[in-house]
mmCIF file of C-alpha atoms and ligand atoms in Angstrom:
data_model
loop_
_atom_site.group_PDB
_atom_site.id
_atom_site.type_symbol
_atom_site.label_atom_id
_atom_site.label_comp_id
_atom_site.label_asym_id
_atom_site.label_seq_id
_atom_site.Cartn_x
_atom_site.Cartn_y
_atom_site.Cartn_z
ATOM 1 C CA MET A 275 52.967 -50.538 46.114
ATOM 2 C CA LYS A 276 53.509 -47.300 48.031
ATOM 3 C CA ILE A 277 51.862 -44.006 48.807
ATOM 4 C CA GLU A 278 54.062 -41.571 46.934
ATOM 5 C CA SER A 279 52.435 -38.270 47.827
ATOM 6 C CA ALA A 280 49.411 -36.763 49.484
ATOM 7 C CA LYS A 281 48.108 -33.239 49.378
ATOM 8 C CA VAL A 282 45.279 -31.205 50.832
ATOM 9 C CA ILE A 283 43.172 -29.018 48.546
ATOM 10 C CA VAL A 284 41.060 -26.237 50.073
ATOM 11 C CA THR A 285 38.443 -24.619 47.888
ATOM 12 C CA CYS A 286 35.435 -22.372 48.448
ATOM 13 C CA PRO A 287 32.966 -22.582 45.549
ATOM 14 C CA GLY A 288 30.288 -20.897 47.689
ATOM 15 C CA ARG A 289 31.387 -22.702 50.848
ATOM 16 C CA ASN A 290 34.648 -24.236 52.103
ATOM 17 C CA PHE A 291 35.659 -27.789 51.293
ATOM 18 C CA VAL A 292 38.817 -29.638 52.330
ATOM 19 C CA THR A 293 39.875 -32.555 50.140
ATOM 20 C CA LEU A 294 42.722 -35.019 50.568
ATOM 21 C CA LYS A 295 44.286 -36.495 47.433
ATOM 22 C CA ILE A 296 46.552 -39.528 47.881
ATOM 23 C CA THR A 297 48.693 -40.661 44.946
ATOM 24 C CA THR A 298 50.463 -44.023 44.671
ATOM 25 C CA ASP A 299 53.750 -44.891 42.997
ATOM 26 C CA GLN A 300 51.656 -46.613 40.303
ATOM 27 C CA GLY A 301 49.917 -43.378 39.405
ATOM 28 C CA VAL A 302 46.505 -44.331 40.836
ATOM 29 C CA TYR A 303 45.040 -41.687 43.121
ATOM 30 C CA GLY A 304 42.121 -41.517 45.510
ATOM 31 C CA ILE A 305 40.335 -38.621 47.160
ATOM 32 C CA GLY A 306 38.642 -38.168 50.512
ATOM 33 C CA ASP A 307 36.577 -35.381 52.089
ATOM 34 C CA ALA A 308 38.003 -33.754 55.253
ATOM 35 C CA THR A 309 35.600 -30.818 55.592
ATOM 36 C CA LEU A 310 34.652 -29.765 59.138
ATOM 37 C CA ASN A 311 32.288 -26.821 58.886
ATOM 38 C CA GLY A 312 33.659 -23.676 60.549
ATOM 39 C CA ARG A 313 36.843 -25.497 61.691
ATOM 40 C CA GLU A 314 38.219 -26.382 58.260
ATOM 41 C CA LEU A 315 41.821 -25.282 58.736
ATOM 42 C CA SER A 316 42.356 -27.317 61.901
ATOM 43 C CA VAL A 317 41.797 -30.478 59.851
ATOM 44 C CA VAL A 318 44.110 -29.124 57.121
ATOM 45 C CA SER A 319 46.857 -28.700 59.718
ATOM 46 C CA TYR A 320 46.151 -32.097 61.296
ATOM 47 C CA LEU A 321 46.551 -33.722 57.887
ATOM 48 C CA GLU A 322 49.492 -31.710 56.591
ATOM 49 C CA ASP A 323 51.476 -31.471 59.802
ATOM 50 C CA HIS A 324 50.704 -34.798 61.451
ATOM 51 C CA VAL A 325 49.170 -37.370 59.108
ATOM 52 C CA ILE A 326 50.670 -36.979 55.639
ATOM 53 C CA PRO A 327 54.293 -37.356 56.833
ATOM 54 C CA CYS A 328 53.318 -40.752 58.342
ATOM 55 C CA LEU A 329 51.558 -41.923 55.176
ATOM 56 C CA ILE A 330 54.380 -41.504 52.687
ATOM 57 C CA GLY A 331 55.881 -44.881 51.790
ATOM 58 C CA LYS A 332 53.043 -46.920 53.349
ATOM 59 C CA ASP A 333 51.260 -49.600 51.319
ATOM 60 C CA PRO A 334 47.884 -48.071 50.319
ATOM 61 C CA ARG A 335 46.297 -51.516 50.071
ATOM 62 C CA ARG A 336 46.535 -51.932 53.858
ATOM 63 C CA ILE A 337 43.496 -49.790 54.621
ATOM 64 C CA GLU A 338 42.711 -51.454 57.952
ATOM 65 C CA ASP A 339 46.262 -51.222 59.257
ATOM 66 C CA ILE A 340 46.529 -47.549 58.267
ATOM 67 C CA TRP A 341 43.206 -46.858 59.996
ATOM 68 C CA GLN A 342 44.415 -48.535 63.211
ATOM 69 C CA TYR A 343 47.770 -46.767 62.921
ATOM 70 C CA LEU A 344 46.103 -43.350 62.772
ATOM 71 C CA TYR A 345 43.469 -44.158 65.440
ATOM 72 C CA ARG A 346 45.317 -46.273 68.013
ATOM 73 C CA GLY A 347 48.731 -44.978 67.096
ATOM 74 C CA GLY A 348 47.754 -41.346 67.470
ATOM 75 C CA TYR A 349 47.255 -41.843 71.244
ATOM 76 C CA TRP A 350 44.813 -38.870 71.364
ATOM 77 C CA ARG A 351 41.745 -40.674 70.121
ATOM 78 C CA ARG A 352 38.440 -39.541 68.653
ATOM 79 C CA GLY A 353 37.131 -35.995 68.301
ATOM 80 C CA PRO A 354 35.887 -34.316 65.107
ATOM 81 C CA VAL A 355 39.268 -33.006 63.904
ATOM 82 C CA THR A 356 41.100 -36.318 64.268
ATOM 83 C CA MET A 357 38.234 -38.370 62.912
ATOM 84 C CA SER A 358 37.598 -36.104 59.901
ATOM 85 C CA ALA A 359 41.279 -36.480 59.009
ATOM 86 C CA ILE A 360 41.168 -40.276 59.431
ATOM 87 C CA SER A 361 37.947 -40.345 57.386
ATOM 88 C CA ALA A 362 39.602 -38.513 54.512
ATOM 89 C CA VAL A 363 42.530 -40.949 54.444
ATOM 90 C CA ASP A 364 40.215 -43.958 54.656
ATOM 91 C CA THR A 365 37.883 -42.709 51.902
ATOM 92 C CA ALA A 366 40.834 -41.982 49.600
ATOM 93 C CA LEU A 367 42.301 -45.445 50.223
ATOM 94 C CA TRP A 368 38.988 -47.208 49.467
ATOM 95 C CA ASP A 369 38.785 -45.099 46.307
ATOM 96 C CA ILE A 370 42.261 -46.294 45.307
ATOM 97 C CA LYS A 371 41.501 -49.937 46.100
ATOM 98 C CA ALA A 372 38.260 -49.913 44.114
ATOM 99 C CA LYS A 373 39.982 -48.209 41.173
ATOM 100 C CA MET A 374 42.717 -50.843 41.265
ATOM 101 C CA ALA A 375 40.083 -53.597 41.353
ATOM 102 C CA GLY A 376 38.265 -51.916 38.449
ATOM 103 C CA MET A 377 35.058 -51.939 40.517
ATOM 104 C CA PRO A 378 32.589 -49.393 41.778
ATOM 105 C CA LEU A 379 33.147 -49.181 45.548
ATOM 106 C CA TYR A 380 29.832 -50.857 46.394
ATOM 107 C CA ASP A 381 31.017 -54.037 44.667
ATOM 108 C CA LEU A 382 34.097 -54.148 46.835
ATOM 109 C CA LEU A 383 31.948 -53.747 49.946
ATOM 110 C CA GLY A 384 29.893 -56.808 49.054
ATOM 111 C CA GLY A 385 27.671 -55.665 46.234
ATOM 112 C CA LYS A 386 24.302 -53.975 46.034
ATOM 113 C CA SER A 387 21.594 -54.746 48.573
ATOM 114 C CA ARG A 388 19.167 -52.470 46.699
ATOM 115 C CA GLU A 389 18.859 -50.702 43.385
ATOM 116 C CA ALA A 390 18.432 -47.142 44.638
ATOM 117 C CA VAL A 391 19.038 -44.938 47.646
ATOM 118 C CA MET A 392 15.974 -43.143 49.010
ATOM 119 C CA VAL A 393 16.909 -39.593 49.930
ATOM 120 C CA TYR A 394 15.174 -36.799 51.776
ATOM 121 C CA GLY A 395 15.297 -33.229 50.587
ATOM 122 C CA HIS A 396 15.010 -30.011 52.575
ATOM 123 C CA ALA A 397 11.875 -27.928 52.265
ATOM 124 C CA ASN A 398 11.973 -24.731 54.253
ATOM 125 C CA GLY A 399 10.093 -21.457 54.302
ATOM 126 C CA ILE A 400 9.961 -18.266 56.290
ATOM 127 C CA ASP A 401 6.490 -19.113 57.580
ATOM 128 C CA LEU A 402 3.921 -21.900 57.607
ATOM 129 C CA SER A 403 2.382 -21.198 54.221
ATOM 130 C CA GLU A 404 5.723 -20.821 52.444
ATOM 131 C CA THR A 405 6.935 -24.086 54.009
ATOM 132 C CA VAL A 406 3.767 -25.876 52.915
ATOM 133 C CA ASP A 407 4.358 -24.615 49.343
ATOM 134 C CA GLU A 408 7.994 -25.727 49.471
ATOM 135 C CA VAL A 409 7.024 -29.245 50.547
ATOM 136 C CA GLY A 410 4.684 -29.282 47.537
ATOM 137 C CA ARG A 411 7.563 -28.270 45.299
ATOM 138 C CA TYR A 412 9.664 -31.170 46.591
ATOM 139 C CA ILE A 413 6.763 -33.557 46.014
ATOM 140 C CA ASP A 414 6.569 -32.213 42.443
ATOM 141 C CA MET A 415 10.319 -32.843 42.019
ATOM 142 C CA GLY A 416 9.654 -36.490 42.836
ATOM 143 C CA TYR A 417 10.908 -36.703 46.411
ATOM 144 C CA ARG A 418 9.428 -39.506 48.553
ATOM 145 C CA ALA A 419 10.787 -38.038 51.767
ATOM 146 C CA ILE A 420 10.980 -34.395 52.781
ATOM 147 C CA ARG A 421 12.346 -32.619 55.812
ATOM 148 C CA ALA A 422 10.226 -29.598 56.739
ATOM 149 C CA GLN A 423 11.717 -26.654 58.655
ATOM 150 C CA SER A 424 9.957 -23.353 59.013
ATOM 151 C CA GLY A 425 10.401 -19.893 60.400
ATOM 152 C CA VAL A 426 8.535 -19.723 63.725
ATOM 153 C CA PRO A 427 6.312 -16.715 64.517
ATOM 154 C CA GLY A 428 8.199 -14.514 66.967
ATOM 155 C CA ILE A 429 11.612 -16.143 66.398
ATOM 156 C CA LYS A 430 14.103 -14.432 64.123
ATOM 157 C CA ASP A 431 16.347 -16.748 62.087
ATOM 158 C CA ALA A 432 15.032 -20.167 63.162
ATOM 159 C CA TYR A 433 17.362 -23.087 62.394
ATOM 160 C CA GLY A 434 17.046 -24.576 58.924
ATOM 161 C CA VAL A 435 15.454 -21.657 57.084
ATOM 162 C CA GLY A 436 17.707 -20.730 54.189
ATOM 163 C CA ARG A 437 17.979 -17.543 52.234
ATOM 164 C CA GLY A 438 18.428 -19.182 48.835
ATOM 165 C CA LYS A 439 15.856 -21.956 48.695
ATOM 166 C CA MET A 440 17.710 -24.843 47.032
ATOM 167 C CA TYR A 441 21.099 -24.229 48.608
ATOM 168 C CA TYR A 442 20.690 -23.747 52.354
ATOM 169 C CA GLU A 443 23.982 -22.511 53.805
ATOM 170 C CA PRO A 444 24.079 -21.789 57.538
ATOM 171 C CA ALA A 445 27.816 -20.910 57.755
ATOM 172 C CA ASP A 446 27.088 -17.392 56.676
ATOM 173 C CA ALA A 447 29.576 -14.967 58.241
ATOM 174 C CA ALA A 448 33.268 -14.365 58.953
ATOM 175 C CA LEU A 449 32.366 -14.369 62.656
ATOM 176 C CA PRO A 450 29.412 -16.307 64.131
ATOM 177 C CA SER A 451 26.116 -14.511 63.630
ATOM 178 C CA GLU A 452 23.828 -14.539 66.692
ATOM 179 C CA THR A 453 20.315 -15.928 66.551
ATOM 180 C CA VAL A 454 17.639 -15.807 69.261
ATOM 181 C CA TRP A 455 15.809 -18.926 70.382
ATOM 182 C CA ASP A 456 12.502 -19.415 72.223
ATOM 183 C CA THR A 457 11.447 -23.009 72.886
ATOM 184 C CA ARG A 458 7.893 -22.050 73.935
ATOM 185 C CA LYS A 459 7.119 -20.416 70.592
ATOM 186 C CA TYR A 460 8.706 -23.307 68.699
ATOM 187 C CA LEU A 461 6.772 -26.010 70.581
ATOM 188 C CA ASN A 462 3.570 -24.123 70.035
ATOM 189 C CA PHE A 463 4.173 -23.916 66.290
ATOM 190 C CA VAL A 464 5.654 -27.222 65.074
ATOM 191 C CA PRO A 465 2.555 -29.466 65.529
ATOM 192 C CA LYS A 466 0.516 -26.877 63.578
ATOM 193 C CA LEU A 467 3.011 -27.100 60.716
ATOM 194 C CA PHE A 468 2.768 -30.888 60.460
ATOM 195 C CA ASP A 469 -0.987 -30.801 60.885
ATOM 196 C CA LYS A 470 -1.206 -28.483 57.884
ATOM 197 C CA LEU A 471 1.238 -30.581 55.850
ATOM 198 C CA ARG A 472 -0.704 -33.825 56.403
ATOM 199 C CA ASP A 473 -3.973 -32.013 55.800
ATOM 200 C CA THR A 474 -2.670 -30.643 52.480
ATOM 201 C CA TYR A 475 -0.693 -33.587 51.092
ATOM 202 C CA GLY A 476 -2.010 -36.655 52.925
ATOM 203 C CA PHE A 477 0.126 -39.458 54.326
ATOM 204 C CA ASP A 478 1.863 -40.920 51.249
ATOM 205 C CA HIS A 479 5.154 -39.077 51.705
ATOM 206 C CA HIS A 480 7.687 -39.394 54.489
ATOM 207 C CA LEU A 481 8.030 -36.226 56.534
ATOM 208 C CA LEU A 482 11.031 -35.490 58.745
ATOM 209 C CA HIS A 483 11.979 -32.732 61.160
ATOM 210 C CA ASP A 484 15.230 -31.602 62.806
ATOM 211 C CA ALA A 485 14.999 -30.008 66.276
ATOM 212 C CA HIS A 486 18.748 -29.300 66.064
ATOM 213 C CA HIS A 487 19.562 -29.990 69.722
ATOM 214 C CA ARG A 488 17.265 -27.247 71.009
ATOM 215 C CA LEU A 489 15.012 -29.150 73.445
ATOM 216 C CA THR A 490 15.363 -30.608 76.923
ATOM 217 C CA PRO A 491 14.501 -34.330 77.195
ATOM 218 C CA ILE A 492 11.033 -33.725 78.622
ATOM 219 C CA GLU A 493 10.267 -31.076 75.980
ATOM 220 C CA ALA A 494 11.407 -33.512 73.313
ATOM 221 C CA GLY A 495 9.181 -36.254 74.751
ATOM 222 C CA SER A 496 6.239 -33.896 74.723
ATOM 223 C CA LEU A 497 6.883 -32.724 71.150
ATOM 224 C CA GLY A 498 7.322 -36.298 69.916
ATOM 225 C CA HIS A 499 4.027 -37.222 71.549
ATOM 226 C CA ARG A 500 2.187 -34.298 69.982
ATOM 227 C CA LEU A 501 3.630 -35.156 66.545
ATOM 228 C CA GLU A 502 2.487 -38.792 66.654
ATOM 229 C CA PRO A 503 -0.750 -38.190 64.675
ATOM 230 C CA TYR A 504 1.387 -36.924 61.747
ATOM 231 C CA GLN A 505 3.530 -40.088 61.590
ATOM 232 C CA LEU A 506 6.955 -38.557 61.060
ATOM 233 C CA PHE A 507 9.714 -40.673 59.538
ATOM 234 C CA TRP A 508 11.886 -39.208 62.300
ATOM 235 C CA LEU A 509 12.451 -36.427 64.769
ATOM 236 C CA GLU A 510 16.136 -35.574 64.619
ATOM 237 C CA ASP A 511 18.532 -34.340 67.317
ATOM 238 C CA ALA A 512 15.705 -33.640 69.725
ATOM 239 C CA THR A 513 18.150 -32.983 72.564
ATOM 240 C CA PRO A 514 21.962 -32.894 72.768
ATOM 241 C CA ALA A 515 23.319 -36.448 72.958
ATOM 242 C CA GLU A 516 26.266 -35.986 75.306
ATOM 243 C CA ASN A 517 24.093 -37.459 78.046
ATOM 244 C CA GLN A 518 22.622 -40.489 76.366
ATOM 245 C CA GLU A 519 20.467 -41.371 79.385
ATOM 246 C CA ALA A 520 18.344 -38.422 78.304
ATOM 247 C CA PHE A 521 16.911 -40.477 75.468
ATOM 248 C CA LYS A 522 15.306 -42.909 77.938
ATOM 249 C CA LEU A 523 13.102 -40.098 79.108
ATOM 250 C CA ILE A 524 12.141 -39.171 75.537
ATOM 251 C CA ARG A 525 11.339 -42.814 74.719
ATOM 252 C CA GLN A 526 9.050 -43.090 77.740
ATOM 253 C CA HIS A 527 6.822 -40.432 76.255
ATOM 254 C CA THR A 528 6.714 -40.971 72.519
ATOM 255 C CA THR A 529 6.723 -43.500 69.684
ATOM 256 C CA THR A 530 7.862 -40.888 67.147
ATOM 257 C CA PRO A 531 11.048 -42.437 65.651
ATOM 258 C CA LEU A 532 14.271 -40.738 66.735
ATOM 259 C CA ALA A 533 17.415 -40.005 64.717
ATOM 260 C CA VAL A 534 20.757 -38.889 66.137
ATOM 261 C CA GLY A 535 24.420 -38.928 65.214
ATOM 262 C CA GLU A 536 25.504 -36.333 62.641
ATOM 263 C CA ILE A 537 28.076 -34.978 65.100
ATOM 264 C CA PHE A 538 29.185 -38.412 66.358
ATOM 265 C CA ASN A 539 32.709 -39.511 65.493
ATOM 266 C CA THR A 540 32.969 -43.157 66.507
ATOM 267 C CA ILE A 541 31.004 -46.224 67.520
ATOM 268 C CA TRP A 542 31.675 -45.236 71.137
ATOM 269 C CA ASP A 543 29.526 -42.131 70.742
ATOM 270 C CA ALA A 544 26.649 -44.259 69.462
ATOM 271 C CA LYS A 545 27.063 -47.504 71.413
ATOM 272 C CA ASP A 546 24.698 -46.874 74.342
ATOM 273 C CA LEU A 547 21.984 -45.252 72.254
ATOM 274 C CA ILE A 548 22.036 -48.195 69.860
ATOM 275 C CA GLN A 549 22.246 -51.131 72.268
ATOM 276 C CA ASN A 550 19.589 -49.680 74.550
ATOM 277 C CA GLN A 551 17.386 -49.157 71.478
ATOM 278 C CA LEU A 552 16.932 -45.505 72.341
ATOM 279 C CA ILE A 553 17.114 -44.396 68.716
ATOM 280 C CA ASP A 554 15.774 -45.704 65.409
ATOM 281 C CA TYR A 555 18.230 -44.148 62.957
ATOM 282 C CA ILE A 556 21.956 -43.545 63.319
ATOM 283 C CA ARG A 557 23.122 -40.510 61.330
ATOM 284 C CA THR A 558 26.901 -41.005 61.435
ATOM 285 C CA THR A 559 28.508 -40.379 58.081
ATOM 286 C CA VAL A 560 31.617 -41.179 56.058
ATOM 287 C CA VAL A 561 33.446 -37.894 56.706
ATOM 288 C CA ARG A 562 32.683 -37.565 60.407
ATOM 289 C CA ALA A 563 32.963 -41.142 61.685
ATOM 290 C CA GLY A 564 36.200 -42.599 60.359
ATOM 291 C CA GLY A 565 35.429 -43.279 56.725
ATOM 292 C CA ILE A 566 34.013 -46.448 55.202
ATOM 293 C CA THR A 567 36.051 -48.704 57.509
ATOM 294 C CA HIS A 568 34.537 -47.411 60.738
ATOM 295 C CA LEU A 569 31.080 -46.490 59.434
ATOM 296 C CA ARG A 570 30.540 -50.070 58.445
ATOM 297 C CA ARG A 571 31.376 -51.186 62.010
ATOM 298 C CA ILE A 572 28.762 -48.797 63.372
ATOM 299 C CA ALA A 573 26.174 -49.983 60.848
ATOM 300 C CA ASP A 574 26.817 -53.665 61.557
ATOM 301 C CA PHE A 575 26.501 -53.054 65.300
ATOM 302 C CA ALA A 576 23.304 -51.050 64.754
ATOM 303 C CA ALA A 577 21.797 -53.852 62.652
ATOM 304 C CA ILE A 578 21.764 -56.170 65.676
ATOM 305 C CA TRP A 579 19.410 -53.740 67.404
ATOM 306 C CA GLN A 580 17.277 -52.995 64.342
ATOM 307 C CA VAL A 581 18.632 -49.476 64.159
ATOM 308 C CA ARG A 582 18.884 -48.299 60.559
ATOM 309 C CA THR A 583 21.212 -45.818 58.884
ATOM 310 C CA GLY A 584 20.278 -42.271 57.931
ATOM 311 C CA SER A 585 23.532 -40.580 57.031
ATOM 312 C CA HIS A 586 24.052 -36.864 57.345
ATOM 313 C CA GLY A 587 24.237 -35.260 53.898
ATOM 314 C CA ALA A 588 24.138 -31.498 54.375
ATOM 315 C CA THR A 589 25.911 -29.256 51.868
ATOM 316 C CA ASP A 590 28.885 -28.815 54.175
ATOM 317 C CA LEU A 591 29.795 -32.422 53.370
ATOM 318 C CA SER A 592 31.404 -32.337 49.946
ATOM 319 C CA PRO A 593 30.276 -34.342 46.903
ATOM 320 C CA VAL A 594 33.139 -36.715 47.802
ATOM 321 C CA THR A 595 31.294 -37.692 50.977
ATOM 322 C CA MET A 596 28.007 -37.906 49.081
ATOM 323 C CA GLY A 597 29.547 -40.201 46.453
ATOM 324 C CA ALA A 598 31.165 -42.489 49.038
ATOM 325 C CA ALA A 599 27.971 -42.468 51.143
ATOM 326 C CA LEU A 600 25.891 -43.641 48.180
ATOM 327 C CA HIS A 601 28.149 -46.633 47.589
ATOM 328 C CA PHE A 602 27.844 -47.398 51.294
ATOM 329 C CA ASP A 603 24.066 -46.912 51.267
ATOM 330 C CA VAL A 604 23.446 -49.155 48.305
ATOM 331 C CA TRP A 605 25.377 -51.928 50.075
ATOM 332 C CA VAL A 606 24.500 -51.559 53.775
ATOM 333 C CA PRO A 607 21.827 -54.138 54.736
ATOM 334 C CA ASN A 608 20.166 -51.955 57.381
ATOM 335 C CA PHE A 609 19.828 -48.857 55.231
ATOM 336 C CA GLY A 610 17.157 -46.370 56.271
ATOM 337 C CA ILE A 611 17.444 -43.154 54.298
ATOM 338 C CA GLN A 612 20.098 -40.702 53.057
ATOM 339 C CA GLU A 613 19.975 -36.937 53.543
ATOM 340 C CA TYR A 614 20.509 -35.061 50.288
ATOM 341 C CA MET A 615 21.011 -31.338 50.026
ATOM 342 C CA ARG A 616 21.898 -30.260 46.536
ATOM 343 C CA HIS A 617 25.283 -28.622 46.004
ATOM 344 C CA THR A 618 25.605 -25.455 43.937
ATOM 345 C CA PRO A 619 26.563 -25.740 40.239
ATOM 346 C CA GLU A 620 29.985 -24.220 41.136
ATOM 347 C CA THR A 621 30.574 -27.009 43.676
ATOM 348 C CA ASP A 622 29.452 -29.673 41.208
ATOM 349 C CA ALA A 623 31.947 -28.275 38.682
ATOM 350 C CA VAL A 624 34.821 -28.533 41.184
ATOM 351 C CA PHE A 625 33.809 -32.111 42.061
ATOM 352 C CA PRO A 626 32.787 -33.968 38.872
ATOM 353 C CA HIS A 627 30.773 -37.033 39.912
ATOM 354 C CA ASP A 628 28.744 -39.835 38.433
ATOM 355 C CA TYR A 629 25.856 -40.129 40.920
ATOM 356 C CA THR A 630 22.424 -39.199 39.632
ATOM 357 C CA PHE A 631 19.030 -38.226 41.078
ATOM 358 C CA ASP A 632 15.777 -39.616 39.749
ATOM 359 C CA LYS A 633 12.294 -39.456 41.317
ATOM 360 C CA GLY A 634 13.391 -39.231 44.928
ATOM 361 C CA PHE A 635 16.263 -41.695 44.681
ATOM 362 C CA LEU A 636 20.008 -41.288 44.198
ATOM 363 C CA TYR A 637 22.028 -43.793 42.217
ATOM 364 C CA PRO A 638 25.791 -44.294 42.538
ATOM 365 C CA GLY A 639 27.542 -44.635 39.188
ATOM 366 C CA GLU A 640 29.570 -47.536 37.812
ATOM 367 C CA THR A 641 32.947 -45.790 37.572
ATOM 368 C CA PRO A 642 35.655 -47.693 39.462
ATOM 369 C CA GLY A 643 36.183 -46.074 42.881
ATOM 370 C CA HIS A 644 33.622 -43.885 44.632
ATOM 371 C CA GLY A 645 32.925 -41.986 41.437
ATOM 372 C CA VAL A 646 33.851 -38.462 42.571
ATOM 373 C CA ASP A 647 36.889 -36.529 41.380
ATOM 374 C CA ILE A 648 38.308 -33.073 41.997
ATOM 375 C CA ASP A 649 39.107 -30.620 39.206
ATOM 376 C CA GLU A 650 42.114 -28.847 40.683
ATOM 377 C CA VAL A 651 42.117 -26.028 38.134
ATOM 378 C CA GLU A 652 38.494 -25.286 38.931
ATOM 379 C CA ALA A 653 39.161 -25.633 42.696
ATOM 380 C CA ALA A 654 41.996 -23.086 42.521
ATOM 381 C CA LYS A 655 39.559 -20.407 41.336
ATOM 382 C CA TYR A 656 37.914 -20.319 44.787
ATOM 383 C CA PRO A 657 40.260 -19.482 47.692
ATOM 384 C CA TYR A 658 39.350 -20.281 51.316
ATOM 385 C CA LYS A 659 36.962 -17.831 52.923
ATOM 386 C CA PRO A 660 36.413 -17.856 56.723
ATOM 387 C CA ALA A 661 32.806 -18.775 57.516
ATOM 388 C CA TYR A 662 31.268 -19.717 60.846
ATOM 389 C CA LEU A 663 28.042 -21.402 61.799
ATOM 390 C CA PRO A 664 25.716 -19.163 63.846
ATOM 391 C CA VAL A 665 25.298 -19.358 67.609
ATOM 392 C CA ALA A 666 22.007 -19.175 69.510
ATOM 393 C CA ARG A 667 20.999 -17.247 72.629
ATOM 394 C CA LEU A 668 17.772 -17.223 74.590
ATOM 395 C CA GLU A 669 15.838 -13.966 74.788
ATOM 396 C CA ASP A 670 17.519 -13.150 78.134
ATOM 397 C CA GLY A 671 20.948 -13.504 76.530
ATOM 398 C CA SER A 672 21.893 -17.003 77.798
ATOM 399 C CA MET A 673 23.849 -19.103 75.335
ATOM 400 C CA TRP A 674 21.837 -22.008 73.921
ATOM 401 C CA ASN A 675 22.528 -24.850 71.516
ATOM 402 C CA TRP A 676 22.468 -23.774 67.905
HETATM 403 C C1 LIG B 990 21.370 -31.525 58.999
HETATM 404 C C2 LIG B 990 22.252 -30.714 59.854
HETATM 405 C C3 LIG B 990 22.952 -29.577 59.190
HETATM 406 C C4 LIG B 990 23.968 -28.988 60.164
HETATM 407 C C5 LIG B 990 25.216 -28.632 59.439
HETATM 408 C C6 LIG B 990 26.269 -28.089 60.374
HETATM 409 O O1 LIG B 990 20.537 -32.210 59.552
HETATM 410 O O2 LIG B 990 21.542 -31.480 57.787
HETATM 411 O O3 LIG B 990 21.683 -30.455 61.104
HETATM 412 O O4 LIG B 990 22.114 -28.650 58.616
HETATM 413 O O5 LIG B 990 23.462 -27.883 60.815
HETATM 414 O O6 LIG B 990 25.663 -29.770 58.779
HETATM 415 O O7 LIG B 990 27.467 -27.922 59.697
HETATM 416 MG MG1 LIG B 991 20.635 -32.256 61.594
#
């Protein structure tokens, strides 16, 4: 059996998605997501110019060997462009293998460890009262877990506050838009938000919050401490994770659970945080961290240290990643939670899929493979459109972490 062809499909049904489709000489094909928000075309080039020529003629059943070939054999290891490309190949090959076996992917991984995948949705509002209402709306939709982000008095364009409510899309301009950040105002506001949320809705739902890399370690420790009465499920990306020692300082000051990892690409990015038990949830995902093959290595390593999974699932990850992630989630023993931002109806039409949402849980379907396809005719209606994520500056003009 051989890989006969592979092609990259770029489509923009509201936002850009990059999809790899690998076809075998037996007519079976598999698809993988290769979308890297704001840097989409670099992954397209990496795949078309450097990966696809090496794939043609290889045996698609040898998923592990192809993974090692692209990772070790590439010499220049890791990084988001390389790893998104490897992820796409790996996801497509698992799709092919599961289709050939006539099994949903989770069965090939070892079968279900649970019946359903608990997801968290995104409630956001321009101010405290709108955010409180939004959380109520998510509770009414059946969500068990809700991430709350709110506009902060005195800060224009705070992270996580969307224009259209259901379909938050931060990559909003052909060149990066500039936002202004003020940590003091944010730290002053966030405990009030969670106080109001617990006061209004009680403690039966999981609440989450994403600080989106904005804080220093000591600020993060202080915020975590002040949020303890509200029992968050997690505080995410409290500080940038390049320096992982930083998390020791945060841990010294708070028992609020910590989640990190949506921008990590390999087990090496997560190793120290996990084995020193400096985090509670690892947010690496199928598209960013080397596909199913590598994600499962990270999850198995994390299990030893009682760190659970909490995969990234923003709308810039295509339904292909969501589908593959759900098969992974329903299998992985140390599952924690799955992020779920709904895609637009246009995106859902480009990527027909069999996963379903019911009362706060997602369910992978039973179709052989990962259950997500691409409608190429539909995809062709939406040509690539440059779109960048914003950047952030402090009030004095210094660049900050967005
Ligand atoms: C999240 C993330 C996203 C990212 C986005 C960047 O927790 O969902 O922080 O909202 O900002 O994925 O492309
Ligand atoms: Mg995040």
